[in-house]
mmCIF file of C-alpha atoms in Angstrom:
data_model
loop_
_atom_site.group_PDB
_atom_site.id
_atom_site.type_symbol
_atom_site.label_atom_id
_atom_site.label_comp_id
_atom_site.label_asym_id
_atom_site.label_seq_id
_atom_site.Cartn_x
_atom_site.Cartn_y
_atom_site.Cartn_z
ATOM 1 C CA MET A 1 -89.026 121.042 257.160
ATOM 2 C CA ASN A 2 -85.646 119.649 258.180
ATOM 3 C CA SER A 3 -85.293 118.130 261.650
ATOM 4 C CA LYS A 4 -82.111 120.193 262.192
ATOM 5 C CA ASP A 5 -84.084 123.403 261.700
ATOM 6 C CA VAL A 6 -86.747 122.607 264.324
ATOM 7 C CA LYS A 7 -84.518 122.270 267.361
ATOM 8 C CA GLY A 8 -84.255 125.629 269.098
ATOM 9 C CA LEU A 9 -87.424 127.129 267.555
ATOM 10 C CA ALA A 10 -89.441 129.272 269.947
ATOM 11 C CA VAL A 11 -92.700 127.662 271.108
ATOM 12 C CA ILE A 12 -95.378 130.369 271.265
ATOM 13 C CA THR A 13 -99.088 130.300 272.089
ATOM 14 C CA ILE A 14 -101.357 132.181 269.693
ATOM 15 C CA ALA A 15 -104.058 132.904 272.291
ATOM 16 C CA GLY A 16 -101.796 134.620 274.803
ATOM 17 C CA GLY A 17 -98.672 135.362 272.805
ATOM 18 C CA LYS A 18 -96.731 133.560 275.532
ATOM 19 C CA LYS A 19 -93.389 131.905 274.859
ATOM 20 C CA VAL A 20 -93.582 128.443 276.407
ATOM 21 C CA GLY A 21 -89.923 127.691 275.689
ATOM 22 C CA SER A 22 -87.853 126.382 272.812
ATOM 23 C CA VAL A 23 -87.991 123.059 270.991
ATOM 24 C CA SER A 24 -85.478 120.768 272.680
ATOM 25 C CA HIS A 25 -86.479 117.430 271.112
ATOM 26 C CA VAL A 26 -88.295 116.094 268.082
ATOM 27 C CA PHE A 27 -90.014 112.736 268.693
ATOM 28 C CA PHE A 28 -90.236 110.424 265.681
ATOM 29 C CA ASP A 29 -92.385 107.287 265.421
ATOM 30 C CA PRO A 30 -90.522 104.812 263.160
ATOM 31 C CA ALA A 31 -93.576 102.570 262.720
ATOM 32 C CA ALA A 32 -95.836 105.429 261.594
ATOM 33 C CA ARG A 33 -92.921 107.204 259.851
ATOM 34 C CA LYS A 34 -93.860 110.588 261.195
ATOM 35 C CA VAL A 35 -93.024 113.197 263.792
ATOM 36 C CA VAL A 36 -95.480 112.714 266.651
ATOM 37 C CA GLY A 37 -94.343 115.216 269.251
ATOM 38 C CA PHE A 38 -91.920 117.802 270.508
ATOM 39 C CA GLY A 39 -90.174 118.539 273.757
ATOM 40 C CA ALA A 40 -89.936 122.157 274.895
ATOM 41 C CA SER A 41 -87.601 123.570 277.500
ATOM 42 C CA GLU A 42 -86.978 127.052 278.800
ATOM 43 C CA GLY A 43 -83.703 128.710 277.905
ATOM 44 C CA GLY A 44 -82.406 129.118 281.470
ATOM 45 C CA GLY A 45 -83.448 125.661 282.638
ATOM 46 C CA PHE A 46 -86.022 122.992 282.065
ATOM 47 C CA LEU A 47 -89.684 123.255 282.846
ATOM 48 C CA ARG A 48 -90.189 120.535 285.439
ATOM 49 C CA MET A 49 -93.637 119.105 284.711
ATOM 50 C CA HIS A 50 -92.502 115.796 283.203
ATOM 51 C CA SER A 51 -89.944 113.251 284.338
ATOM 52 C CA ARG A 52 -87.773 113.881 281.268
ATOM 53 C CA GLY A 53 -87.322 117.519 282.297
ATOM 54 C CA GLU A 54 -89.319 119.102 279.517
ATOM 55 C CA GLU A 55 -92.837 119.977 278.476
ATOM 56 C CA LEU A 56 -94.236 117.604 275.877
ATOM 57 C CA ILE A 57 -96.356 118.689 272.922
ATOM 58 C CA ASP A 58 -98.212 116.264 270.665
ATOM 59 C CA ALA A 59 -97.798 117.046 266.951
ATOM 60 C CA GLU A 60 -101.591 116.975 266.553
ATOM 61 C CA ASP A 61 -101.803 119.929 268.989
ATOM 62 C CA VAL A 62 -99.369 122.085 266.977
ATOM 63 C CA HIS A 63 -101.008 124.906 265.049
ATOM 64 C CA SER A 64 -98.031 125.511 262.761
ATOM 65 C CA VAL A 65 -94.294 124.960 262.371
ATOM 66 C CA GLY A 66 -92.701 127.966 260.736
ATOM 67 C CA PRO A 67 -89.128 129.066 260.039
ATOM 68 C CA ASP A 68 -88.908 131.006 263.319
ATOM 69 C CA ALA A 69 -91.437 129.459 265.711
ATOM 70 C CA LEU A 70 -93.667 126.517 266.496
ATOM 71 C CA THR A 71 -97.107 127.882 267.375
ATOM 72 C CA LEU A 72 -99.822 126.410 269.577
ATOM 73 C CA LYS A 73 -103.439 127.583 269.839
ATOM 74 C CA ASP A 74 -103.117 128.011 273.599
ATOM 75 C CA ILE A 75 -101.236 126.762 276.641
ATOM 76 C CA ARG A 76 -103.536 123.729 277.005
ATOM 77 C CA ALA A 77 -101.681 122.173 274.064
ATOM 78 C CA VAL A 78 -98.686 121.657 276.335
ATOM 79 C CA GLU A 79 -99.852 118.319 277.675
ATOM 80 C CA GLY A 80 -98.222 115.805 275.357
ATOM 81 C CA ARG A 81 -100.363 112.920 276.551
ATOM 82 C CA ARG A 82 -99.817 110.739 273.488
ATOM 83 C CA THR A 83 -96.121 111.509 273.239
ATOM 84 C CA SER A 84 -95.675 110.789 276.938
ATOM 85 C CA ALA A 85 -97.661 107.540 276.782
ATOM 86 C CA HIS A 86 -95.649 106.178 273.839
ATOM 87 C CA GLN A 87 -92.125 107.428 274.613
ATOM 88 C CA ASP A 88 -90.728 103.891 274.710
ATOM 89 C CA GLU A 89 -91.711 103.412 271.051
ATOM 90 C CA LEU A 90 -90.408 106.792 269.849
ATOM 91 C CA ILE A 91 -86.993 107.928 268.675
ATOM 92 C CA HIS A 92 -85.481 111.342 269.408
ATOM 93 C CA ALA A 93 -84.334 112.956 266.166
ATOM 94 C CA ASP A 94 -80.829 113.099 267.661
ATOM 95 C CA GLU A 95 -80.920 109.301 268.116
ATOM 96 C CA LEU A 96 -82.035 108.706 264.529
ATOM 97 C CA ASN A 97 -79.182 110.842 263.271
ATOM 98 C CA LYS A 98 -75.936 108.910 262.944
ATOM 99 C CA ARG A 99 -77.689 105.555 262.380
ATOM 100 C CA GLN A 100 -76.061 103.520 259.660
ATOM 101 C CA VAL A 101 -77.843 103.435 256.290
ATOM 102 C CA VAL A 102 -77.470 100.237 254.268
ATOM 103 C CA THR A 103 -79.128 98.806 251.174
ATOM 104 C CA GLU A 104 -81.179 95.635 251.365
ATOM 105 C CA ASN A 105 -78.175 93.833 249.824
ATOM 106 C CA GLY A 106 -75.902 95.065 252.611
ATOM 107 C CA THR A 107 -74.023 97.913 250.905
ATOM 108 C CA GLU A 108 -73.310 100.798 253.261
ATOM 109 C CA VAL A 109 -74.666 104.096 251.945
ATOM 110 C CA GLY A 110 -73.635 106.287 254.899
ATOM 111 C CA GLN A 111 -75.307 107.512 258.050
ATOM 112 C CA VAL A 112 -78.409 109.569 258.748
ATOM 113 C CA ALA A 113 -77.531 113.277 259.089
ATOM 114 C CA SER A 114 -81.121 114.574 259.443
ATOM 115 C CA PHE A 115 -84.592 114.027 258.053
ATOM 116 C CA GLU A 116 -87.209 116.050 256.218
ATOM 117 C CA PHE A 117 -90.847 115.988 257.274
ATOM 118 C CA ASP A 118 -93.989 117.671 255.996
ATOM 119 C CA PRO A 119 -94.743 120.538 258.439
ATOM 120 C CA ARG A 120 -98.516 120.109 257.928
ATOM 121 C CA THR A 121 -98.902 116.326 258.203
ATOM 122 C CA PHE A 122 -95.613 115.598 260.039
ATOM 123 C CA ASP A 123 -95.044 112.630 257.677
ATOM 124 C CA LEU A 124 -91.476 111.617 256.812
ATOM 125 C CA VAL A 125 -90.486 112.921 253.365
ATOM 126 C CA ALA A 126 -86.817 111.923 253.162
ATOM 127 C CA ILE A 127 -83.652 111.262 255.119
ATOM 128 C CA GLU A 128 -80.416 113.132 254.554
ATOM 129 C CA VAL A 129 -77.533 110.671 254.281
ATOM 130 C CA ALA A 130 -73.901 111.581 254.917
ATOM 131 C CA PRO A 131 -71.829 109.119 252.843
ATOM 132 C CA GLY A 132 -68.479 110.018 254.434
ATOM 133 C CA LEU A 133 -65.745 112.618 254.478
ATOM 134 C CA PHE A 134 -65.461 114.876 251.445
ATOM 135 C CA LYS A 135 -68.596 113.430 249.845
ATOM 136 C CA SER A 136 -71.820 115.349 249.326
ATOM 137 C CA HIS A 137 -74.815 114.575 251.498
ATOM 138 C CA ARG A 138 -77.772 113.226 249.605
ATOM 139 C CA MET A 139 -81.490 112.897 250.179
ATOM 140 C CA VAL A 140 -83.187 109.489 250.137
ATOM 141 C CA SER A 141 -86.947 109.565 249.571
ATOM 142 C CA ALA A 142 -89.202 108.005 252.222
ATOM 143 C CA ALA A 143 -90.495 105.698 249.469
ATOM 144 C CA ASP A 144 -86.999 104.158 249.218
ATOM 145 C CA ILE A 145 -86.768 103.437 252.950
ATOM 146 C CA MET A 146 -87.625 99.838 253.754
ATOM 147 C CA THR A 147 -86.959 99.735 257.512
ATOM 148 C CA ILE A 148 -86.103 102.184 260.264
ATOM 149 C CA GLY A 149 -84.601 99.882 262.862
ATOM 150 C CA ASP A 150 -82.975 100.228 266.259
ATOM 151 C CA ASP A 151 -79.474 100.238 264.789
ATOM 152 C CA ALA A 152 -79.783 100.910 261.071
ATOM 153 C CA VAL A 153 -81.977 102.246 258.298
ATOM 154 C CA VAL A 154 -82.396 99.824 255.391
ATOM 155 C CA VAL A 155 -83.057 101.315 251.953
ATOM 156 C CA ARG A 156 -83.785 99.854 248.534
ATOM 157 C CA ASN A 157 -80.863 98.706 246.366
ATOM 158 C CA SER A 158 -81.722 101.433 243.832
ATOM 159 C CA VAL A 159 -80.437 104.044 246.302
ATOM 160 C CA GLU A 160 -76.910 102.676 246.004
ATOM 161 C CA ARG A 161 -77.133 102.623 242.197
ATOM 162 C CA GLU A 162 -78.384 106.227 242.138
ATOM 163 C CA ALA A 163 -75.367 107.287 244.191
ATOM 164 C CA HIS A 164 -73.195 106.283 241.224
ATOM 165 C CA ASP A 165 -75.401 108.107 238.689
ATOM 166 C CA PRO A 166 -74.266 111.764 238.786
ATOM 167 C CA GLY A 167 -77.569 112.872 237.260
ATOM 168 C CA LYS A 168 -79.628 111.434 240.129
ATOM 169 C CA ALA A 169 -77.368 111.676 243.175
ATOM 170 C CA GLY A 170 -78.667 114.046 245.820
ATOM 171 C CA ARG A 171 -82.169 114.243 244.354
ATOM 172 C CA PHE A 172 -85.496 112.927 245.597
ATOM 173 C CA VAL A 173 -89.123 113.135 244.548
ATOM 174 C CA VAL A 174 -91.848 114.851 246.578
ATOM 175 C CA GLY A 175 -95.233 114.197 245.007
ATOM 176 C CA ASP A 176 -94.566 114.548 241.295
ATOM 177 C CA VAL A 177 -91.764 117.105 241.648
ATOM 178 C CA GLU A 178 -88.107 116.137 241.731
ATOM 179 C CA GLN A 179 -86.193 118.128 244.354
ATOM 180 C CA PRO A 180 -82.463 119.043 244.358
#
């Protein structure tokens, strides 16, 4: 699932069929390299239970993330205790986007445009890198990411070499399957 596609999804409880709101934030833990929570707000204004102006939902309390909605078993999942307790260590997806991407040898590759995560485990799969104007975005596998820092994402030198190989540019491997 792409981080761009999650923002705005309806958040719905299975037990009551109640719409809690819409996904307003995706919280990413750079140390664990996974999505750990979501923020949900109502369309006409924010739910006011937390100081950040949104309801927090821990990823472990999510039943499913689908193409049209994020589902929760019931309203009790809207507590976000872990996400709330660790907010200082987490990155909003919007903050991760636009970070500079460089190789370990210091060659600029571009900037983060979005990231892919597994909708079942919430683990990082890849980052989408925008290399600049009039150049195609490309996916960099999580295995090629060395560091996700406060200011930049450092990737292996092989990423820069692959950018110059037309047969490999824009491709990444998930499991044993190469993806376009």
